[in-house]
Coordinates of C-alpha atoms in Angstrom, one line a residue:
X1 CA 0.0 0.0 0.0
X2 CA 2.8 2.4 0.9
X3 CA 4.6 1.6 -2.3
X4 CA 1.5 2.2 -4.3
X5 CA 0.8 5.5 -2.6
X6 CA 4.4 6.5 -3.0
X7 CA 4.0 5.9 -6.7
X8 CA 0.9 8.1 -6.8
X9 CA 2.7 10.8 -4.9
X10 CA 5.2 11.4 -7.6
X11 CA 2.7 11.6 -10.5
X12 CA 3.2 14.8 -12.5
X13 CA 0.2 17.2 -12.0
X14 CA 0.0 17.6 -15.7
X15 CA -2.1 14.4 -15.6
X16 CA -4.9 16.4 -13.9
X17 CA -5.9 17.5 -17.4
X18 CA -7.6 14.0 -17.8
X19 CA -11.3 14.8 -17.7
X20 CA -12.2 11.2 -17.1
X21 CA -10.7 11.0 -13.7
X22 CA -13.3 11.1 -10.9
X23 CA -13.8 14.4 -9.0
X24 CA -14.8 13.9 -5.4
X25 CA -17.3 16.5 -4.2
X26 CA -18.2 17.9 -7.7
X27 CA -21.3 19.8 -6.6
X28 CA -19.6 21.4 -3.7
X29 CA -16.5 22.2 -5.8
X30 CA -18.7 24.1 -8.2
X31 CA -20.1 26.0 -5.2
X32 CA -16.7 26.8 -3.6
X33 CA -14.9 27.5 -6.8
X34 CA -17.5 28.6 -9.3
X35 CA -16.0 26.3 -12.0
X36 CA -15.1 22.6 -12.4
X37 CA -11.7 21.9 -10.8
X38 CA -10.0 21.7 -14.2
X39 CA -11.0 25.3 -14.8
X40 CA -9.7 26.6 -11.4
X41 CA -8.1 30.0 -11.9
X42 CA -6.8 31.0 -8.5
X43 CA -3.1 31.9 -8.2
X44 CA -0.8 31.2 -5.2
X45 CA -1.5 34.8 -4.2
X46 CA -5.2 34.2 -4.1
X47 CA -4.5 31.1 -2.0
X48 CA -2.4 33.2 0.3
X49 CA -5.3 35.8 0.6
X50 CA -7.8 33.1 1.5
X51 CA -5.6 31.3 4.0
X52 CA -4.5 34.5 5.7
X53 CA -8.1 35.7 5.8
X54 CA -9.3 32.4 7.5
X55 CA -6.4 32.2 10.0
X56 CA -5.1 35.7 10.8
X57 CA -8.2 37.4 12.0
X58 CA -8.2 40.1 14.7
X59 CA -10.5 37.8 16.7
X60 CA -7.9 35.1 16.4
X61 CA -4.8 37.0 17.4
X62 CA -6.3 39.8 19.6
X63 CA -6.7 37.2 22.5
X64 CA -3.1 36.0 22.3
X65 CA -1.6 38.5 24.8
X66 CA -4.2 37.3 27.3
X67 CA -3.4 33.7 26.5
X68 CA 0.4 34.3 27.0
X69 CA -0.4 36.2 30.2
X70 CA -2.4 33.2 31.4
X71 CA 0.6 30.9 30.8
X72 CA 3.5 33.2 31.8
X73 CA 6.5 34.0 29.7
X74 CA 8.2 30.6 29.3
X75 CA 5.1 28.4 28.6
X76 CA 3.3 31.1 26.7
X77 CA 6.2 31.8 24.3
X78 CA 6.9 28.1 23.7
X79 CA 3.2 27.3 23.2
X80 CA 2.7 30.1 20.6
X81 CA 5.9 29.4 18.7
X82 CA 5.3 25.6 18.8
X83 CA 1.7 26.1 17.6
X84 CA 2.8 28.3 14.7
X85 CA 5.4 25.7 13.5
X86 CA 3.0 22.8 14.0
X87 CA 0.1 24.3 12.0
X88 CA 2.4 25.5 9.2
X89 CA 3.7 21.9 9.0
X90 CA 0.3 20.4 9.2
X91 CA -1.1 22.8 6.5
X92 CA 1.7 21.7 4.1
X93 CA 0.8 18.0 4.8
X94 CA -2.8 18.7 3.9
X95 CA -1.7 20.4 0.7
X96 CA 0.5 17.4 -0.1
X97 CA -2.5 15.1 0.0
X98 CA -4.0 16.7 -3.1
X99 CA -4.7 13.8 -5.5
X100 CA -2.9 11.4 -3.1
X101 CA -4.7 8.4 -4.6
X102 CA -5.1 9.8 -8.2
X103 CA -8.5 11.3 -7.5
X104 CA -9.4 14.9 -6.9
X105 CA -10.7 15.6 -3.3
X106 CA -11.9 19.1 -3.2
X107 CA -13.4 19.3 0.3
X108 CA -12.0 18.4 3.6
X109 CA -14.7 15.8 4.1
X110 CA -14.1 14.0 0.8
X111 CA -10.4 14.0 1.5
X112 CA -11.1 12.3 4.9
X113 CA -13.4 9.8 3.3
X114 CA -10.8 8.8 0.8
X115 CA -8.4 8.0 3.6
X116 CA -10.5 6.8 6.5
X117 CA -13.8 5.8 4.8
X118 CA -17.3 7.0 5.8
X119 CA -16.4 7.5 9.5
X120 CA -13.7 10.0 8.4
X121 CA -16.1 11.9 6.3
X122 CA -18.7 12.3 9.1
X123 CA -16.0 13.0 11.7
X124 CA -14.5 15.8 9.7
X125 CA -18.0 17.1 8.9
X126 CA -18.8 17.3 12.6
X127 CA -15.5 19.0 13.6
X128 CA -15.8 21.4 10.6
X129 CA -19.3 22.4 11.6
X130 CA -18.3 22.9 15.2
X131 CA -15.3 25.0 14.0
X132 CA -17.4 27.0 11.6
X133 CA -20.2 27.8 13.9
X134 CA -18.0 28.4 16.9
X135 CA -15.7 30.6 14.9
X136 CA -18.5 32.7 13.5
X137 CA -20.1 33.1 16.9
X138 CA -16.8 34.3 18.3
X139 CA -15.9 36.7 15.5
X140 CA -19.4 38.1 15.3
X141 CA -19.1 39.0 19.0
X142 CA -15.7 40.6 18.2
X143 CA -17.1 42.5 15.2
X144 CA -20.0 43.8 17.4
X145 CA -17.6 44.9 20.1
X146 CA -15.4 46.7 17.6
X147 CA -18.4 48.5 16.1
X148 CA -19.7 49.5 19.5
X149 CA -16.2 50.9 20.4
X150 CA -16.3 53.1 17.3
X151 CA -19.8 54.2 18.1
X152 CA -18.9 55.1 21.7
X153 CA -16.0 57.2 20.4
X154 CA -18.4 59.4 18.5
X155 CA -21.4 59.1 20.8
X156 CA -20.1 58.6 24.4
X157 CA -23.7 58.8 25.7
X158 CA -25.3 56.7 23.0
X159 CA -28.0 54.2 23.9
X160 CA -27.2 51.4 21.4
X161 CA -26.0 48.2 23.0
X162 CA -23.6 45.5 21.9
X163 CA -26.6 43.4 20.7
X164 CA -27.5 46.1 18.2
X165 CA -24.1 46.0 16.6
X166 CA -24.1 42.2 16.5
X167 CA -27.4 42.3 14.6
X168 CA -26.1 45.1 12.2
X169 CA -23.0 42.9 11.4
X170 CA -25.2 39.9 10.9
X171 CA -27.4 41.8 8.4
X172 CA -24.3 42.8 6.5
X173 CA -23.0 39.2 6.4
X174 CA -26.4 38.0 5.1
X175 CA -25.9 40.4 2.2
X176 CA -22.4 39.0 1.5
X177 CA -23.8 35.5 1.8
X178 CA -25.6 35.9 -1.5
X179 CA -22.3 35.9 -3.3
X180 CA -22.1 32.5 -5.1
X181 CA -18.8 31.0 -4.0
X182 CA -15.4 31.4 -2.4
X183 CA -13.7 32.5 -5.6
X184 CA -16.1 35.4 -5.9
X185 CA -14.8 36.6 -2.5
X186 CA -11.1 36.8 -3.7
X187 CA -11.0 40.6 -3.9
X188 CA -12.8 41.0 -0.6
X189 CA -10.3 38.6 0.9
X190 CA -7.4 40.6 -0.6
X191 CA -8.8 43.7 1.2
X192 CA -9.2 41.7 4.3
X193 CA -5.6 40.6 4.2
X194 CA -4.5 44.3 4.0
X195 CA -6.8 45.0 6.9
X196 CA -5.1 42.2 8.9
X197 CA -1.8 44.0 8.3
X198 CA -3.3 47.3 9.1
X199 CA -4.9 46.0 12.3
X200 CA -1.7 44.3 13.4
X201 CA 0.5 47.3 12.7
X202 CA -1.9 49.7 14.4
X203 CA -2.5 47.6 17.5
X204 CA 1.2 46.7 17.9
X205 CA 2.2 50.4 17.5
X206 CA -0.4 51.7 20.0
X207 CA 0.4 48.8 22.4
X208 CA 4.1 49.7 22.4
X209 CA 3.2 53.4 22.8
X210 CA 0.9 52.6 25.7
X211 CA 3.6 50.4 27.3
X212 CA 6.3 53.1 27.1
X213 CA 4.0 55.8 28.6
X214 CA 2.9 53.6 31.6
X215 CA 4.6 53.3 34.9
X216 CA 6.5 50.1 34.3
X217 CA 6.8 49.5 38.1
X218 CA 3.0 49.0 38.2
X219 CA 3.1 46.2 35.6
X220 CA 3.0 42.7 37.0
X221 CA 3.7 39.5 35.1
X222 CA 2.8 37.1 37.9
X223 CA -0.1 34.6 37.3
X224 CA -3.3 35.8 39.0
X225 CA -5.7 33.8 41.2
X226 CA -5.8 30.6 43.2
X227 CA -3.9 27.5 42.2
X228 CA -7.0 26.0 40.6
X229 CA -7.9 29.3 38.8
X230 CA -4.3 29.4 37.4
X231 CA -4.7 25.8 36.1
X232 CA -8.0 26.4 34.4
X233 CA -6.8 29.8 32.9
X234 CA -3.8 27.9 31.5
X235 CA -6.2 25.2 30.0
X236 CA -8.3 28.0 28.5
X237 CA -5.3 29.7 27.1
X238 CA -4.2 26.5 25.2
X239 CA -7.7 26.4 23.6
X240 CA -7.3 30.1 22.6
X241 CA -3.9 29.5 21.0
X242 CA -5.4 26.5 19.1
X243 CA -8.2 28.8 17.9
X244 CA -5.8 31.4 16.6
X245 CA -4.4 29.0 14.1
X246 CA -7.8 27.7 13.0
X247 CA -8.2 26.8 9.3
X248 CA -10.7 24.1 8.6
X249 CA -10.9 24.9 4.9
X250 CA -7.6 24.2 3.3
X251 CA -8.8 21.6 0.7
X252 CA -11.7 23.9 -0.2
X253 CA -9.3 26.7 -0.8
X254 CA -6.9 24.4 -2.7
X255 CA -9.8 23.5 -5.0
X256 CA -9.8 27.1 -6.3
X257 CA -6.1 27.1 -7.2
X258 CA -4.8 26.7 -10.7
X259 CA -2.1 24.1 -11.8
X260 CA 0.4 23.2 -10.5
X261 CA -1.9 22.9 -7.5
X262 CA 0.5 21.6 -4.9
X263 CA 3.3 24.0 -5.7
X264 CA 0.9 27.0 -5.7
X265 CA -0.6 25.9 -2.5
X266 CA 2.7 25.4 -0.8
X267 CA 3.6 29.0 -1.8
X268 CA 0.3 30.4 -0.7
X269 CA 0.4 28.7 2.7
X270 CA 3.9 29.8 3.4
X271 CA 3.2 33.4 2.3
X272 CA 0.2 33.5 4.6
X273 CA 2.3 32.1 7.5
X274 CA 4.8 34.9 6.9
X275 CA 1.9 37.4 7.6
X276 CA 0.9 35.3 10.6
X277 CA 4.3 35.3 12.2
X278 CA 4.8 39.0 11.7
X279 CA 1.5 39.8 13.3
X280 CA 0.9 37.0 15.9
X281 CA 4.2 37.0 17.7
X282 CA 4.7 40.7 17.8
X283 CA 1.2 41.4 19.1
X284 CA 1.2 38.6 21.7
X285 CA 4.6 39.4 23.1
X286 CA 4.2 43.2 23.0
X287 CA 0.8 43.1 24.5
X288 CA 1.9 41.0 27.4
X289 CA 5.0 43.2 27.9
X290 CA 2.9 46.3 27.9
X291 CA 0.0 45.4 30.2
X292 CA 1.3 42.3 32.0
X293 CA -1.3 40.1 33.7
X294 CA -3.9 42.8 33.5
X295 CA -4.2 42.6 29.7
X296 CA -7.8 42.2 28.4
X297 CA -9.0 39.1 26.6
X298 CA -9.5 41.3 23.5
X299 CA -6.3 43.4 23.4
X300 CA -8.0 46.5 21.8
X301 CA -9.9 46.9 25.0
X302 CA -6.6 47.5 26.9
X303 CA -5.5 50.3 24.6
X304 CA -6.2 53.9 25.9
X305 CA -4.3 56.6 24.0
X306 CA -4.4 58.0 21.4
X307 CA -8.1 57.1 21.1
X308 CA -8.4 57.7 17.4
X309 CA -5.9 54.8 16.7
X310 CA -8.2 52.5 18.6
X311 CA -11.0 53.6 16.3
X312 CA -8.8 52.8 13.3
X313 CA -7.8 49.4 14.8
X314 CA -11.5 48.5 15.3
X315 CA -12.4 49.4 11.8
X316 CA -9.6 47.2 10.4
X317 CA -10.9 44.4 12.6
X318 CA -14.5 44.7 11.4
X319 CA -13.4 44.7 7.7
X320 CA -11.1 41.7 8.2
X321 CA -13.8 39.7 10.1
X322 CA -16.4 40.3 7.3
X323 CA -14.3 38.2 4.9
X324 CA -13.3 35.5 7.4
X325 CA -16.9 35.0 8.4
X326 CA -17.9 34.2 4.8
X327 CA -15.1 31.6 4.4
X328 CA -16.3 29.7 7.4
X329 CA -20.0 29.7 6.7
X330 CA -19.4 28.3 3.2
X331 CA -19.3 24.6 4.2
X332 CA -22.8 24.9 5.6
X333 CA -24.1 26.7 2.6
X334 CA -22.5 24.1 0.3
X335 CA -24.4 21.4 2.1
X336 CA -27.8 23.1 1.7
X337 CA -26.8 24.0 -1.9
X338 CA -26.2 20.3 -2.7
X339 CA -29.3 19.1 -0.8
X340 CA -31.9 21.6 -1.7
X341 CA -31.1 23.0 -5.1
X342 CA -31.5 20.5 -8.0
X343 CA -29.7 21.0 -11.2
X344 CA -33.0 21.7 -12.9
X345 CA -33.7 24.6 -10.6
X346 CA -30.1 25.8 -11.0
X347 CA -30.5 26.0 -14.8
X348 CA -34.1 27.1 -15.2
X349 CA -35.4 29.0 -12.3
X350 CA -32.8 31.5 -11.1
X351 CA -35.3 33.4 -8.9
X352 CA -36.2 30.2 -7.0
X353 CA -32.5 29.5 -6.5
X354 CA -32.1 33.0 -5.1
X355 CA -35.1 32.8 -2.8
X356 CA -34.0 29.4 -1.5
X357 CA -30.4 30.6 -1.0
X358 CA -31.8 33.7 0.9
X359 CA -34.0 31.4 3.0
X360 CA -31.2 29.1 4.3
X361 CA -28.6 31.8 4.6
X362 CA -31.2 33.8 6.6
X363 CA -31.8 30.8 9.0
X364 CA -28.0 30.4 9.5
X365 CA -27.4 34.0 10.1
X366 CA -30.4 34.3 12.4
X367 CA -29.3 31.4 14.6
X368 CA -25.6 32.5 14.9
X369 CA -26.6 36.2 15.5
X370 CA -29.1 35.0 18.3
X371 CA -26.4 32.9 20.1
X372 CA -23.8 35.7 19.8
X373 CA -26.3 38.2 21.2
X374 CA -27.5 36.0 24.0
X375 CA -24.0 35.0 25.2
X376 CA -21.5 37.6 24.2
X377 CA -18.6 35.8 26.0
X378 CA -15.9 36.3 23.4
X379 CA -13.0 34.6 25.2
X380 CA -15.0 31.5 26.1
X381 CA -16.2 30.8 22.6
X382 CA -12.6 31.3 21.3
X383 CA -11.3 28.6 23.6
X384 CA -14.0 26.0 23.2
X385 CA -14.1 26.4 19.4
X386 CA -10.3 26.0 19.3
X387 CA -10.3 23.0 21.5
X388 CA -13.2 21.0 19.9
X389 CA -13.2 22.3 16.4
X390 CA -9.8 23.5 15.2
X391 CA -7.4 21.2 17.2
X392 CA -8.6 18.0 15.6
X393 CA -8.8 19.5 12.1
X394 CA -5.5 21.5 12.1
X395 CA -3.2 19.5 14.3
X396 CA -4.4 15.9 14.7
X397 CA -6.1 14.9 11.5
X398 CA -3.3 16.1 9.0
X399 CA -0.5 14.2 10.7
X400 CA -2.5 11.0 11.0
X401 CA -3.8 11.3 7.5
X402 CA -0.3 11.7 6.2
X403 CA 0.7 8.4 7.9
X404 CA -2.5 6.5 6.9
X405 CA -2.1 7.6 3.2
X406 CA 1.4 6.2 3.2
X407 CA 3.1 9.5 2.5
X408 CA 5.9 9.0 5.1
X409 CA 9.3 9.3 3.3
X410 CA 10.7 6.0 2.1
X411 CA 14.2 7.2 3.0
X412 CA 15.2 5.2 6.1
X413 CA 17.0 8.3 7.6
X414 CA 13.8 10.4 7.3
X415 CA 11.2 7.9 7.8
X416 CA 11.5 7.3 11.5
X417 CA 12.0 11.0 12.6
X418 CA 8.9 12.1 10.4
X419 CA 6.8 9.2 11.8
X420 CA 7.9 10.1 15.4
X421 CA 7.1 13.8 14.8
X422 CA 3.7 13.1 13.4
X423 CA 2.7 10.8 16.3
X424 CA 4.1 13.3 18.9
X425 CA 2.0 16.1 17.3
X426 CA -1.1 14.0 17.3
X427 CA -0.8 12.9 20.9
X428 CA 0.2 16.3 22.3
X429 CA -2.6 18.3 20.6
X430 CA -5.2 15.6 21.5
X431 CA -4.2 16.4 25.1
X432 CA -4.4 20.1 24.3
X433 CA -8.0 19.7 22.9
X434 CA -9.2 17.9 26.1
X435 CA -7.6 20.5 28.5
X436 CA -8.7 23.5 26.4
X437 CA -12.3 22.1 26.4
X438 CA -12.3 21.7 30.2
X439 CA -11.0 25.2 30.7
X440 CA -13.5 26.7 28.3
X441 CA -16.5 24.9 29.7
X442 CA -15.6 26.0 33.2
X443 CA -15.4 29.7 32.2
X444 CA -18.7 29.6 30.2
X445 CA -20.4 28.2 33.4
X446 CA -18.9 30.9 35.5
X447 CA -19.9 33.7 33.0
X448 CA -23.5 32.4 32.6
X449 CA -23.8 32.5 36.4
X450 CA -22.3 36.0 36.6
X451 CA -24.1 37.7 33.7
X452 CA -27.6 37.5 32.4
X453 CA -28.5 36.5 28.8
X454 CA -28.2 39.4 26.3
X455 CA -25.8 41.2 28.6
X456 CA -24.4 44.5 27.2
X457 CA -20.7 43.6 27.7

């Protein structure tokens, strides 16, 4: 089996021009890409835009200073650096599984089914939905928080609450949800990538400025709370770090990339991770340095002066989140697209297609907006989504799939170290998933006991 898969792994990608080879997930491919796979037009730059948009969101890296503060300098730095390297490696492994068996698997679920069978398909479908829903609840809370901060800057005595802004953002996302596929979002995501850089540069700059103007003797880096509180905060922080690298959509993004697919995806992933390293590490470490253990779960809330820069950072955050939101709701939309809309309706009754799309996107947006408004506990959703949704998809599945598909190098000098590395990543991040879930559930229980539903945070 390994020899057979090794032979498949060295096939030239020019063979992808054969139209007779089966395409796994054709209906969903058409939804994500807008074309059959053979007509995919995305460049490595488009792939980088999509990957950077799905991973490097303000909602993902704004909690990182708080996560580092919950772990302390040694464990916080090592966890963040280790998470960065592990997810970059895992992302390259997923990209390498493109056509691993000679077939074209254009969704994460179909890739999992090709390796593990039907249980792999449904397992990934479950984790992908948890990641997508949890991510969108968390970032909708973050977007509402940012919009409210901008509103309060111009109207300090205004009466609009956080829930109003969560609803406003949900209405805007419902409008964007009518765009047909991921490829149609490429220019929105290019703008979102620029907003990511803008948010990171603004926030890092203001964080350093605030840190330099503060009385440094008043800043403490000691871990706060009782022994049990420190342990649960550390568990919660591991989930937040896992969330910050969440990307449950790599095969879907790869299906939009032109040939040579693997090479372009490798370049796109690496380019995206360059942006991630420049933004994540600087913001996490500068934020903890500036504010110490008192840093807020959403770093922008810790910034004080100059106030106009916080407005700019919040606007960058909203722009970026608007694109990320769309990437993560697409698996759910693709499911409804495949189940509800027949080919006959697609070809003959455009208005019916539009109304049905509006119907199921409205239901999705309504449910997510309701949960985000009722329980606006941003940090808690970040942690539980990272633990349950993203950790299995971004850390555990890629390395195990790489082993199962027989893609371990045949070179005896490399085979054992790569196998050992993959197994170590799978075991460690499985533990992280359990610990992160425990910490997140505890804080959700505490917050629901402290705050009432629809609390204006």
